[in-house]
CSV table of C-alpha atoms and ligand atoms in Angstrom, one decimal:
chain,number,residue,atom,x,y,z
A,1,MET,CA,-173.2,-113.6,124.1
A,2,THR,CA,-176.5,-112.1,125.1
A,3,ASP,CA,-177.9,-109.1,123.1
A,4,GLY,CA,-177.0,-106.9,126.1
A,5,GLU,CA,-173.5,-108.1,126.2
A,6,GLN,CA,-173.1,-107.7,122.5
A,7,VAL,CA,-174.4,-104.1,122.6
A,8,PHE,CA,-172.2,-103.3,125.5
A,9,ALA,CA,-169.1,-104.7,123.8
A,10,ASP,CA,-169.9,-102.8,120.6
A,11,THR,CA,-170.4,-99.6,122.5
A,12,ILE,CA,-167.0,-99.9,124.1
A,13,ALA,CA,-165.3,-101.0,120.9
A,14,LYS,CA,-166.8,-98.0,119.0
A,15,ASP,CA,-165.7,-95.6,121.8
A,16,GLN,CA,-169.3,-94.7,122.5
A,17,ARG,CA,-170.9,-93.9,125.8
A,18,VAL,CA,-172.5,-96.3,128.2
A,19,GLU,CA,-175.6,-94.6,129.6
A,20,PRO,CA,-177.3,-95.3,132.9
A,21,ARG,CA,-180.3,-97.1,131.3
A,22,ASP,CA,-178.1,-99.3,129.1
A,23,TRP,CA,-177.4,-102.9,130.1
A,24,MET,CA,-173.9,-103.2,131.6
A,25,PRO,CA,-171.9,-106.0,133.3
A,26,ASP,CA,-172.2,-106.0,137.1
A,27,GLY,CA,-168.5,-105.6,137.3
A,28,TYR,CA,-168.6,-102.4,135.2
A,29,ARG,CA,-171.3,-100.9,137.4
A,30,LYS,CA,-169.4,-101.9,140.6
A,31,THR,CA,-166.1,-100.4,139.3
A,32,MET,CA,-167.9,-97.2,138.2
A,33,ILE,CA,-169.6,-96.7,141.5
A,34,ARG,CA,-166.3,-97.4,143.3
A,35,GLN,CA,-164.3,-94.9,141.2
A,36,ILE,CA,-166.9,-92.2,141.1
A,37,ALA,CA,-167.7,-92.5,144.8
A,38,GLN,CA,-164.1,-92.2,145.8
A,39,HIS,CA,-163.6,-89.3,143.4
A,40,ALA,CA,-166.6,-87.6,145.0
A,41,HIS,CA,-165.3,-88.4,148.5
A,42,SER,CA,-161.9,-86.9,147.5
A,43,GLU,CA,-163.5,-83.6,146.4
A,44,ILE,CA,-165.5,-83.3,149.7
A,45,ILE,CA,-162.6,-84.3,152.0
A,46,GLY,CA,-160.3,-82.1,149.8
A,47,MET,CA,-162.2,-79.0,151.1
A,48,GLN,CA,-160.7,-79.4,154.5
A,49,PRO,CA,-157.0,-78.8,154.0
A,50,GLU,CA,-157.5,-75.4,152.2
A,51,GLY,CA,-160.7,-74.6,154.1
A,52,GLU,CA,-158.6,-74.2,157.2
A,53,TRP,CA,-157.0,-71.2,155.7
A,54,ILE,CA,-160.1,-69.2,154.6
A,55,THR,CA,-160.2,-67.3,157.9
A,56,ARG,CA,-156.5,-66.7,157.8
A,57,ALA,CA,-156.1,-65.5,154.1
A,58,PRO,CA,-153.7,-62.6,153.9
A,59,SER,CA,-156.0,-60.3,152.0
A,60,LEU,CA,-159.7,-60.0,151.0
A,61,ARG,CA,-158.7,-60.9,147.4
A,62,ARG,CA,-157.0,-64.2,148.5
A,63,LYS,CA,-159.9,-65.0,150.8
A,64,ALA,CA,-162.4,-64.5,148.0
A,65,ILE,CA,-160.4,-66.7,145.6
A,66,LEU,CA,-160.0,-69.4,148.2
A,67,LEU,CA,-163.7,-69.3,149.1
A,68,ALA,CA,-164.6,-69.8,145.4
A,69,LYS,CA,-162.2,-72.7,145.0
A,70,VAL,CA,-163.3,-74.6,148.1
A,71,GLN,CA,-166.9,-74.0,147.1
A,72,ASP,CA,-166.1,-75.4,143.6
A,73,GLU,CA,-164.8,-78.6,145.3
A,74,ALA,CA,-168.1,-79.0,147.1
A,75,GLY,CA,-169.9,-78.7,143.8
A,76,HIS,CA,-167.6,-81.3,142.2
A,77,GLY,CA,-168.4,-83.7,145.0
A,78,LEU,CA,-172.2,-83.3,144.8
A,79,TYR,CA,-172.0,-83.5,141.0
A,80,LEU,CA,-170.1,-86.8,141.2
A,81,TYR,CA,-172.4,-88.2,143.8
A,82,SER,CA,-175.3,-87.5,141.4
A,83,ALA,CA,-173.3,-89.4,138.7
A,84,ALA,CA,-172.9,-92.4,141.1
A,85,GLU,CA,-176.7,-92.3,141.8
A,86,THR,CA,-177.5,-92.8,138.1
A,87,LEU,CA,-175.9,-96.3,138.7
A,88,GLY,CA,-178.2,-97.0,141.6
A,89,ALA,CA,-175.9,-95.9,144.4
A,90,ASP,CA,-177.3,-93.9,147.4
A,91,ARG,CA,-175.2,-90.9,148.5
A,92,GLY,CA,-176.2,-91.4,152.1
A,93,ASP,CA,-174.9,-95.0,151.9
A,94,LEU,CA,-171.7,-93.8,150.1
A,95,THR,CA,-171.1,-91.2,152.9
A,96,ARG,CA,-171.5,-93.9,155.5
A,97,ARG,CA,-169.0,-96.1,153.7
A,98,LEU,CA,-166.5,-93.2,153.6
A,99,ILE,CA,-167.0,-92.4,157.3
A,100,GLU,CA,-166.7,-96.1,158.3
A,101,GLY,CA,-163.5,-96.5,156.2
A,102,ARG,CA,-165.2,-98.9,153.7
A,103,GLN,CA,-164.5,-96.6,150.8
A,104,LYS,CA,-161.4,-94.5,150.0
A,105,TYR,CA,-160.6,-90.9,149.2
A,106,SER,CA,-157.4,-89.5,147.7
A,107,SER,CA,-154.3,-90.0,149.9
A,108,ILE,CA,-153.2,-86.4,149.1
A,109,PHE,CA,-155.8,-84.9,151.5
A,110,ASN,CA,-154.2,-86.6,154.5
A,111,TYR,CA,-151.3,-84.1,154.7
A,112,PRO,CA,-151.4,-80.9,156.8
A,113,THR,CA,-151.5,-77.4,155.4
A,114,LEU,CA,-148.8,-75.6,157.5
A,115,SER,CA,-148.7,-72.2,155.8
A,116,PHE,CA,-150.6,-70.1,153.3
A,117,ALA,CA,-148.0,-71.2,150.7
A,118,ASP,CA,-149.6,-74.7,151.0
A,119,VAL,CA,-152.7,-73.2,149.5
A,120,GLY,CA,-150.7,-72.1,146.4
A,121,VAL,CA,-148.8,-75.4,146.1
A,122,ILE,CA,-152.1,-77.4,146.4
A,123,GLY,CA,-153.5,-75.3,143.6
A,124,TRP,CA,-150.4,-75.7,141.4
A,125,LEU,CA,-149.4,-79.3,142.1
A,126,VAL,CA,-152.5,-81.1,143.5
A,127,ASP,CA,-155.0,-79.5,141.2
A,128,GLY,CA,-152.4,-79.8,138.4
A,129,ALA,CA,-152.2,-83.5,139.1
A,130,ALA,CA,-156.0,-83.7,139.2
A,131,ILE,CA,-156.1,-82.0,135.8
A,132,CYS,CA,-153.6,-84.6,134.3
A,133,ASN,CA,-155.8,-87.4,135.8
A,134,GLN,CA,-159.2,-85.9,134.9
A,135,VAL,CA,-158.8,-84.6,131.4
A,136,PRO,CA,-158.6,-88.2,130.0
A,137,LEU,CA,-161.6,-89.1,132.2
A,138,CYS,CA,-163.7,-86.6,130.0
A,139,ARG,CA,-163.5,-89.5,127.5
A,140,SER,CA,-164.5,-92.2,130.1
A,141,SER,CA,-166.9,-94.7,128.6
A,142,PHE,CA,-169.6,-94.0,131.3
A,143,GLY,CA,-171.6,-91.0,130.0
A,144,PRO,CA,-172.5,-89.1,133.2
A,145,TYR,CA,-168.9,-89.4,134.5
A,146,GLY,CA,-167.3,-88.2,131.3
A,147,ARG,CA,-169.7,-85.3,131.0
A,148,ALA,CA,-169.2,-84.3,134.7
A,149,MET,CA,-165.4,-84.2,134.1
A,150,ILE,CA,-165.8,-81.6,131.3
A,151,ARG,CA,-167.2,-79.0,133.7
A,152,ILE,CA,-164.9,-80.1,136.6
A,153,CYS,CA,-161.8,-79.8,134.4
A,154,LYS,CA,-162.7,-76.2,133.4
A,155,GLU,CA,-162.9,-75.2,137.1
A,156,GLU,CA,-159.7,-77.2,137.9
A,157,SER,CA,-157.8,-75.0,135.4
A,158,PHE,CA,-158.9,-71.9,137.4
A,159,HIS,CA,-157.8,-73.7,140.6
A,160,GLN,CA,-154.3,-74.5,139.2
A,161,ARG,CA,-153.9,-71.0,137.8
A,162,GLN,CA,-154.8,-69.2,141.0
A,163,GLY,CA,-152.4,-71.4,143.0
A,164,TYR,CA,-149.5,-70.7,140.6
A,165,GLU,CA,-150.2,-67.0,140.6
A,166,LEU,CA,-150.2,-67.0,144.4
A,167,LEU,CA,-146.8,-68.7,144.4
A,168,MET,CA,-145.4,-66.3,141.8
A,169,THR,CA,-146.5,-63.4,144.1
A,170,MET,CA,-144.8,-65.0,147.1
A,171,MET,CA,-141.6,-65.8,145.2
A,172,GLY,CA,-141.5,-62.1,144.3
A,173,GLY,CA,-141.8,-61.3,148.0
A,174,THR,CA,-139.5,-61.5,151.0
A,175,PRO,CA,-136.9,-64.3,151.6
A,176,ALA,CA,-139.2,-65.7,154.3
A,177,GLN,CA,-142.0,-65.9,151.8
A,178,ARG,CA,-139.8,-67.6,149.3
A,179,GLU,CA,-138.7,-70.1,152.0
A,180,MET,CA,-142.4,-70.8,152.8
A,181,VAL,CA,-143.0,-71.7,149.2
A,182,GLN,CA,-139.9,-74.0,149.0
A,183,ASP,CA,-140.9,-75.7,152.2
A,184,ALA,CA,-144.4,-76.3,150.9
A,185,VAL,CA,-143.1,-77.7,147.6
A,186,ASN,CA,-140.7,-80.0,149.5
A,187,ARG,CA,-143.7,-81.4,151.5
A,188,TRP,CA,-146.3,-81.7,148.6
A,189,TRP,CA,-144.2,-82.9,145.6
A,190,TRP,CA,-144.0,-86.7,146.4
A,191,PRO,CA,-147.6,-87.0,147.8
A,192,SER,CA,-148.7,-85.3,144.5
A,193,LEU,CA,-147.0,-88.1,142.5
A,194,MET,CA,-148.8,-90.7,144.6
A,195,MET,CA,-152.2,-89.2,143.7
A,196,PHE,CA,-151.9,-91.2,140.4
A,197,GLY,CA,-152.0,-94.5,142.2
A,198,PRO,CA,-149.6,-97.3,142.7
A,199,PRO,CA,-147.1,-98.2,139.9
A,200,ASP,CA,-148.8,-100.0,137.0
A,201,ASP,CA,-147.4,-103.4,138.0
A,202,GLN,CA,-149.1,-103.0,141.4
A,203,SER,CA,-152.4,-101.6,140.1
A,204,PRO,CA,-155.1,-104.4,140.4
A,205,ASN,CA,-157.9,-102.3,138.7
A,206,SER,CA,-156.1,-100.7,135.8
A,207,ALA,CA,-156.2,-103.5,133.2
A,208,GLN,CA,-160.0,-104.0,133.4
A,209,SER,CA,-160.6,-100.3,133.8
A,210,MET,CA,-158.6,-99.6,130.6
A,211,ALA,CA,-160.3,-102.5,128.7
A,212,TRP,CA,-163.7,-100.9,129.6
A,213,LYS,CA,-162.2,-97.5,128.6
A,214,ILE,CA,-163.0,-96.1,132.0
A,215,LYS,CA,-159.3,-95.2,132.3
A,216,ARG,CA,-157.7,-94.0,129.1
A,217,HIS,CA,-154.1,-94.1,130.4
A,218,SER,CA,-152.2,-96.0,133.0
A,219,ASN,CA,-151.2,-94.6,136.4
A,220,ASP,CA,-147.5,-94.3,135.4
A,221,GLU,CA,-148.3,-92.7,132.0
A,222,LEU,CA,-150.3,-89.9,133.7
A,223,ARG,CA,-147.7,-89.6,136.5
A,224,GLN,CA,-145.0,-89.1,133.8
A,225,ARG,CA,-147.2,-86.5,132.0
A,226,PHE,CA,-147.5,-84.6,135.3
A,227,VAL,CA,-143.8,-84.6,136.0
A,228,ASP,CA,-143.0,-83.4,132.4
A,229,MET,CA,-145.5,-80.6,132.9
A,230,SER,CA,-144.4,-79.6,136.4
A,231,VAL,CA,-140.6,-79.4,136.0
A,232,PRO,CA,-140.6,-76.4,133.6
A,233,GLN,CA,-143.2,-74.7,135.8
A,234,ALA,CA,-141.0,-75.2,138.9
A,235,GLU,CA,-138.0,-73.6,137.0
A,236,ALA,CA,-140.1,-70.6,136.0
A,237,LEU,CA,-141.3,-70.3,139.6
A,238,GLY,CA,-137.7,-70.5,140.9
A,239,VAL,CA,-138.3,-73.5,143.2
A,240,THR,CA,-136.4,-76.8,143.4
A,241,LEU,CA,-138.3,-80.0,143.2
A,242,PRO,CA,-137.1,-82.4,146.0
A,243,ASP,CA,-135.9,-85.1,143.7
A,244,PRO,CA,-132.1,-85.4,142.9
A,245,GLU,CA,-132.9,-87.9,140.2
A,246,LEU,CA,-135.0,-85.5,138.1
A,247,ALA,CA,-133.2,-85.1,134.7
A,248,TRP,CA,-134.3,-84.7,131.1
A,249,ASN,CA,-133.8,-88.0,129.2
A,250,THR,CA,-133.4,-87.1,125.5
A,251,GLU,CA,-133.8,-90.7,124.5
A,252,ARG,CA,-137.1,-91.1,126.2
A,253,GLY,CA,-138.2,-87.5,125.6
A,254,HIS,CA,-139.4,-87.3,129.2
A,255,TYR,CA,-137.9,-86.4,132.6
A,256,ASP,CA,-136.5,-89.3,134.6
A,257,TYR,CA,-137.5,-89.1,138.2
A,258,GLY,CA,-137.0,-90.9,141.5
A,259,THR,CA,-139.3,-93.6,143.0
A,260,PRO,CA,-142.1,-92.5,145.2
A,261,ASP,CA,-142.3,-94.2,148.6
A,262,TRP,CA,-144.9,-96.8,147.8
A,263,ASP,CA,-145.0,-98.0,151.4
A,264,GLU,CA,-145.9,-94.5,152.4
A,265,LEU,CA,-148.8,-94.5,149.9
A,266,LYS,CA,-150.0,-97.9,151.3
A,267,ARG,CA,-149.8,-96.5,154.9
A,268,VAL,CA,-151.8,-93.4,154.0
A,269,ILE,CA,-154.4,-95.3,152.0
A,270,SER,CA,-154.9,-97.7,154.9
A,271,GLY,CA,-155.6,-94.8,157.3
A,272,ASP,CA,-152.1,-94.2,158.8
A,273,GLY,CA,-151.4,-90.8,157.2
A,274,PRO,CA,-150.7,-87.5,159.1
A,275,CYS,CA,-154.3,-86.3,159.0
A,276,ASN,CA,-156.6,-89.3,158.3
A,277,ALA,CA,-158.3,-89.4,161.7
A,278,GLN,CA,-158.8,-85.6,161.7
A,279,ARG,CA,-160.3,-85.6,158.2
A,280,ILE,CA,-162.8,-88.4,158.9
A,281,ALA,CA,-163.7,-87.0,162.3
A,282,HIS,CA,-164.5,-83.7,160.6
A,283,ARG,CA,-166.6,-85.4,157.9
A,284,ARG,CA,-168.5,-87.4,160.5
A,285,ARG,CA,-169.3,-84.3,162.5
A,286,ALA,CA,-170.5,-82.5,159.4
A,287,ASP,CA,-172.7,-85.5,158.5
A,288,GLU,CA,-174.2,-85.5,162.0
A,289,ASP,CA,-174.7,-81.7,162.1
A,290,GLY,CA,-176.5,-81.9,158.7
A,291,ALA,CA,-178.8,-84.8,159.6
A,292,TRP,CA,-181.7,-82.5,160.7
A,293,VAL,CA,-181.5,-80.7,157.3
A,294,ARG,CA,-181.8,-84.0,155.4
A,295,GLU,CA,-184.6,-85.2,157.6
A,296,ALA,CA,-186.5,-81.9,157.2
A,297,ALA,CA,-186.1,-82.0,153.4
A,298,ALA,CA,-187.2,-85.6,153.3
A,299,ALA,CA,-190.3,-84.8,155.4
A,300,HIS,CA,-191.2,-81.9,153.2
A,301,ALA,CA,-190.8,-83.9,150.1
A,302,ALA,CA,-193.0,-86.7,151.5
A,303,LYS,CA,-195.7,-84.2,152.6
A,304,ARG,CA,-195.6,-82.7,149.1
A,305,ALA,CA,-196.0,-86.2,147.6
A,306,GLY,CA,-198.9,-86.9,150.0
A,307,VAL,CA,-197.0,-89.7,151.7
A,308,PRO,CA,-198.1,-89.9,155.4
A,309,ALA,CA,-195.3,-89.0,157.9
B,401,3HC,N1,-155.4,-92.4,147.3
B,401,3HC,C1,-156.3,-93.3,147.7
B,401,3HC,N2,-156.5,-94.5,147.2
B,401,3HC,C2,-155.8,-94.8,146.1
B,401,3HC,C3,-154.9,-93.9,145.5
B,401,3HC,C4,-154.7,-92.7,146.1
B,401,3HC,N3,-153.8,-91.8,145.7
B,401,3HC,N4,-154.3,-94.5,144.4
B,401,3HC,C5,-154.9,-95.7,144.3
B,401,3HC,N5,-155.8,-95.9,145.3
B,401,3HC,C6,-156.5,-97.1,145.6
B,401,3HC,C7,-157.6,-97.4,144.6
B,401,3HC,O1,-158.8,-96.8,144.8
B,401,3HC,C8,-157.6,-99.0,144.6
B,401,3HC,O2,-158.4,-99.3,145.8
B,401,3HC,P1,-159.9,-99.9,145.7
B,401,3HC,O3,-159.8,-101.0,144.7
B,401,3HC,O4,-160.2,-100.3,147.0
B,401,3HC,O5,-160.7,-98.7,145.2
B,401,3HC,C9,-156.2,-99.4,145.0
B,401,3HC,O6,-155.6,-98.2,145.6
B,401,3HC,C10,-155.4,-99.8,143.8
B,401,3HC,O7,-155.2,-98.8,142.9
B,401,3HC,P2,-155.6,-98.9,141.3
B,401,3HC,O8,-154.6,-98.2,140.5
B,401,3HC,O9,-155.8,-100.4,141.0
B,401,3HC,O10,-157.0,-98.3,141.3
B,401,3HC,P3,-157.7,-97.4,140.2
B,401,3HC,O11,-157.7,-98.1,138.9
B,401,3HC,O12,-159.0,-97.0,140.7
B,401,3HC,O13,-156.8,-96.1,140.0
B,401,3HC,C11,-157.0,-93.8,140.6
B,401,3HC,C12,-156.7,-95.2,141.1
B,401,3HC,C13,-156.0,-93.3,139.6
B,401,3HC,C14,-157.1,-92.8,141.8
B,401,3HC,C15,-158.4,-93.9,139.9
B,401,3HC,O14,-159.3,-94.4,140.8
B,401,3HC,C16,-158.9,-92.5,139.4
B,401,3HC,O15,-158.5,-92.0,138.4
B,401,3HC,N6,-159.9,-92.0,140.2
B,401,3HC,C17,-160.6,-90.8,139.7
B,401,3HC,C18,-159.8,-89.5,140.0
B,401,3HC,C19,-159.7,-89.3,141.5
B,401,3HC,O16,-160.3,-89.9,142.3
B,401,3HC,N7,-158.9,-88.4,141.9
B,401,3HC,C20,-158.6,-88.1,143.3
B,401,3HC,C21,-158.3,-86.7,143.5
B,401,3HC,S1,-159.7,-85.7,143.4
B,401,3HC,C22,-158.9,-84.2,143.4
B,401,3HC,O17,-157.8,-84.1,143.3
B,401,3HC,C23,-159.8,-83.0,143.5
B,401,3HC,C24,-159.1,-81.8,143.1
B,401,3HC,O18,-160.1,-80.7,143.1
B,401,3HC,C25,-158.0,-81.3,143.9
């Protein structure tokens, strides 16, 4: 083992942080850029489904809350691109990879938001799933990623709470509002379970990511944690989760639940979801519209640095 390999192995074994200037295996760097970039892409694309409802929010209060949440997601994305850049990645290149389909973003954002109840259900279930997935990532072995997660998780808690409160309000409203909430729950429950990734026996990256303490729990462990958290919340809300196999298993001390449609997850990941084309077209347009700002900023920086144009 070289000195670098030994130091890296000791760092991981002692649960310490790998920092950008430390020696690290190429595979570790590659995995971290892959995961952080896709996480950042998810945050940025994730602004679209809820962003569509900002102009149609039912009150100024709801509009202000939704604006704050969508703005938070943008900040999470930029924060995570900065973490990826500490590994030598370039955010312009990462954005091109996203737009050209060479990098992924979370499947969950390829579903349509059909009513304002979807805004509440996304806050409750999607941000709730994100919290289950992201809290352990606060202890990820790569320093900048783990530290970014601490701030992001604090803001996700607000996201989940505002969603749940919105749904509580609607469930106390008219029968039509209650129906809108149930319809949104029916559409978002299974895609939320798929956010945690394929089942462990179909997860090519998990074993190595857990050995490097990037991931602290497997996909199925975190999915189970999310189900156990959500069922009592659904009962308190007064909605039915669309899974007839959901039942408390006293022996396991967890809820049993049905099997997500893994073929659907594969289809959506490979670009064949309800909104994939729309999401990428929107991201491409935003990238093109913002090109002049990036060029002006770069020209200004070069001028300040005395670099000839
Ligand atoms: N959507 C899209 N791609 C997915 C996916 C999903 N739900 N689940 C898995 N994949 C991809 C993986 O990226 C991997 O493909 P790749 O090798 O080309 O990158 C492949 O499917 C196999 O999956 P693995 O389980 O082997 O991959 P990972 O070990 O990377 O685990 C993960 C997948 C659990 C999503 C992990 O990457 C992770 O924890 N990422 C960080 C968290 C994240 O990205 N969350 C996305 C949501 S962000 C969000 O919700 C924002 C909030 O504000 C709402």
